[in-house]
Amino acid sequence: MKLGMLTACLPDQTLEQIAAWAARAGYEALEVAAWPAVGDREFTASHLDVVSLDQARADDTRALLERHGLGSAPSSLAYYDNNLHPDPDERARVNAHVAACIDAAALLGTETVGTFIGRHPGRTVAENLRDAEEIFAPLVDRAGERGVKLIVENCVMEGWHPDGYPGNLAYSPELWEWMFSLGLYLNFDPSHLVWMGIDPVEALAPYVDRIPHAQAKDIQLFPDRRNSYGWPGIAVGRESDPFTTGWWRYRVPGLGDVDWRRVVDTLYAGGFTGVLSVEHEDPVWGGTEDKVHTGLEVAYRTLRPLIVA
């Protein structure tokens, strides 16, 4: 197992700047943000232009990572968007960019591409699952032909649903089993399970062999506030920030409620040999690059003692 980080938390820095800092901080790998270079979607970061990537640029990227001791390729390419977007044109663009990420991963020698299932909020879960089966079949085939695994993060993406219900149909072990039947894999993140009421360690243990890559994000719960809102969170005035439930917030590992000793031990017990990649979305240690760096340092100090050097 290696300890890495997702570059999306530093959207204004270049990949070279991030690589240099990550190496100094002790990280061993980079999960590289690969959203389209232009766009106004939330969480957008672009540290690799996958659309224009050719073999020469891929070789330059590999050389950059090797120069900083961050492996011979990104641990994964990250493009987390709604593959079931209700607008058909936007859906087609998202699906096409996932395909471009798969092609780029093959050029780089990167084993995985991360994305979301997503959801059309105007259709039932059953209808969405049938749509996803059609959409992902050619993407899974494309990935397999190029020696790449398509991995899905179990983020709930409640802000994508107008009423705060799950906007990414990958939030539970029941849905993981459905994903696996399509040839998809899991990019495991324990934080999302905690607020869903699922024990992340119990959920993780049976599926480690379907997890080629994992993310490390923590979560801090405020159960007294949940007594006011219930599980779905704030209902009145939520339009201003659909991702704020009011009773929990993401933290960097070590500052929340995830038991990282048990998570890492369970990964080891299941034979996990991939990268555990820190995903920094902590509002306390966010807002400036210096604070983001501090948050990443806290995460490193928390996780490094748990991972065999």
Short mmCIF file of N, CA and C in Angstrom, two decimals, residues 9 12 28 32 37 39 45 49 59 63 72 82 109 132 142 147 172 175 202 210 229 231 240 246 262 269 272 284:
data_model
loop_
_atom_site.label_atom_id
_atom_site.label_comp_id
_atom_site.label_asym_id
_atom_site.label_seq_id
_atom_site.Cartn_x
_atom_site.Cartn_y
_atom_site.Cartn_z
N CYS A 9 -7.68 19.39 -4.80
CA CYS A 9 -7.77 20.40 -3.74
C CYS A 9 -6.88 21.61 -4.02
N ASP A 12 -5.54 25.68 -8.63
CA ASP A 12 -4.81 26.77 -9.28
C ASP A 12 -3.31 26.49 -9.43
N GLU A 28 3.57 9.55 -1.77
CA GLU A 28 4.22 8.60 -2.68
C GLU A 28 3.53 8.48 -4.04
N VAL A 32 -4.60 12.14 -10.15
CA VAL A 32 -4.57 13.41 -10.89
C VAL A 32 -5.96 13.81 -11.37
N ALA A 37 -10.65 21.07 -19.31
CA ALA A 37 -9.89 22.29 -19.00
C ALA A 37 -10.79 23.50 -18.84
N GLY A 39 -14.79 24.82 -17.91
CA GLY A 39 -16.08 24.39 -17.37
C GLY A 39 -16.35 25.09 -16.06
N ALA A 45 -11.36 20.64 -11.46
CA ALA A 45 -9.92 20.88 -11.44
C ALA A 45 -9.33 20.13 -12.62
N ASP A 49 -4.64 17.51 -19.37
CA ASP A 49 -5.56 17.64 -20.50
C ASP A 49 -5.62 16.30 -21.23
N ASP A 59 4.56 10.61 -21.80
CA ASP A 59 5.91 10.28 -21.34
C ASP A 59 6.48 11.41 -20.48
N ALA A 63 7.64 11.12 -16.62
CA ALA A 63 8.98 11.55 -16.22
C ALA A 63 8.90 12.54 -15.06
N SER A 72 5.69 5.80 -11.37
CA SER A 72 5.93 5.94 -12.80
C SER A 72 4.70 6.41 -13.57
N ASN A 82 -21.52 13.50 -13.54
CA ASN A 82 -22.79 12.79 -13.59
C ASN A 82 -22.98 12.11 -14.94
N GLY A 109 -0.04 4.49 -18.66
CA GLY A 109 0.22 3.30 -17.86
C GLY A 109 -0.46 3.36 -16.51
N ALA A 132 -27.99 3.25 -16.71
CA ALA A 132 -26.55 3.12 -16.44
C ALA A 132 -26.00 1.84 -17.07
N ARG A 142 -14.38 -0.52 -23.38
CA ARG A 142 -13.25 0.32 -23.81
C ARG A 142 -12.10 0.22 -22.82
N GLY A 147 -6.65 -2.18 -20.99
CA GLY A 147 -5.99 -2.59 -19.76
C GLY A 147 -6.22 -1.65 -18.59
N SER A 172 -23.98 2.48 -1.53
CA SER A 172 -24.17 1.39 -0.58
C SER A 172 -23.61 0.09 -1.14
N LEU A 175 -25.54 -1.44 -4.00
CA LEU A 175 -25.27 -0.86 -5.32
C LEU A 175 -23.87 -1.23 -5.80
N GLU A 202 -17.23 -2.65 8.30
CA GLU A 202 -18.06 -3.81 7.97
C GLU A 202 -18.39 -3.83 6.48
N ARG A 210 -12.30 -6.03 -4.88
CA ARG A 210 -12.88 -5.23 -5.96
C ARG A 210 -12.51 -3.75 -5.83
N TYR A 229 -32.94 18.20 11.85
CA TYR A 229 -33.14 18.07 10.41
C TYR A 229 -33.52 16.67 9.96
N TRP A 231 -32.14 12.71 8.84
CA TRP A 231 -31.06 12.22 8.00
C TRP A 231 -30.84 13.05 6.73
N SER A 240 -29.36 27.69 -1.48
CA SER A 240 -28.13 28.48 -1.54
C SER A 240 -26.88 27.60 -1.56
N GLY A 246 -26.09 20.45 7.14
CA GLY A 246 -26.26 21.10 8.43
C GLY A 246 -25.87 20.26 9.63
N ARG A 262 -8.64 0.86 11.92
CA ARG A 262 -9.42 -0.30 11.48
C ARG A 262 -9.57 -0.32 9.96
N ALA A 269 -5.73 -6.64 5.50
CA ALA A 269 -6.23 -8.00 5.70
C ALA A 269 -6.85 -8.57 4.44
N PHE A 272 -5.15 -5.60 -0.03
CA PHE A 272 -5.06 -4.37 -0.82
C PHE A 272 -3.60 -3.94 -1.00
N VAL A 284 -12.36 23.54 7.28
CA VAL A 284 -11.53 24.22 8.29
C VAL A 284 -10.14 24.48 7.73
#
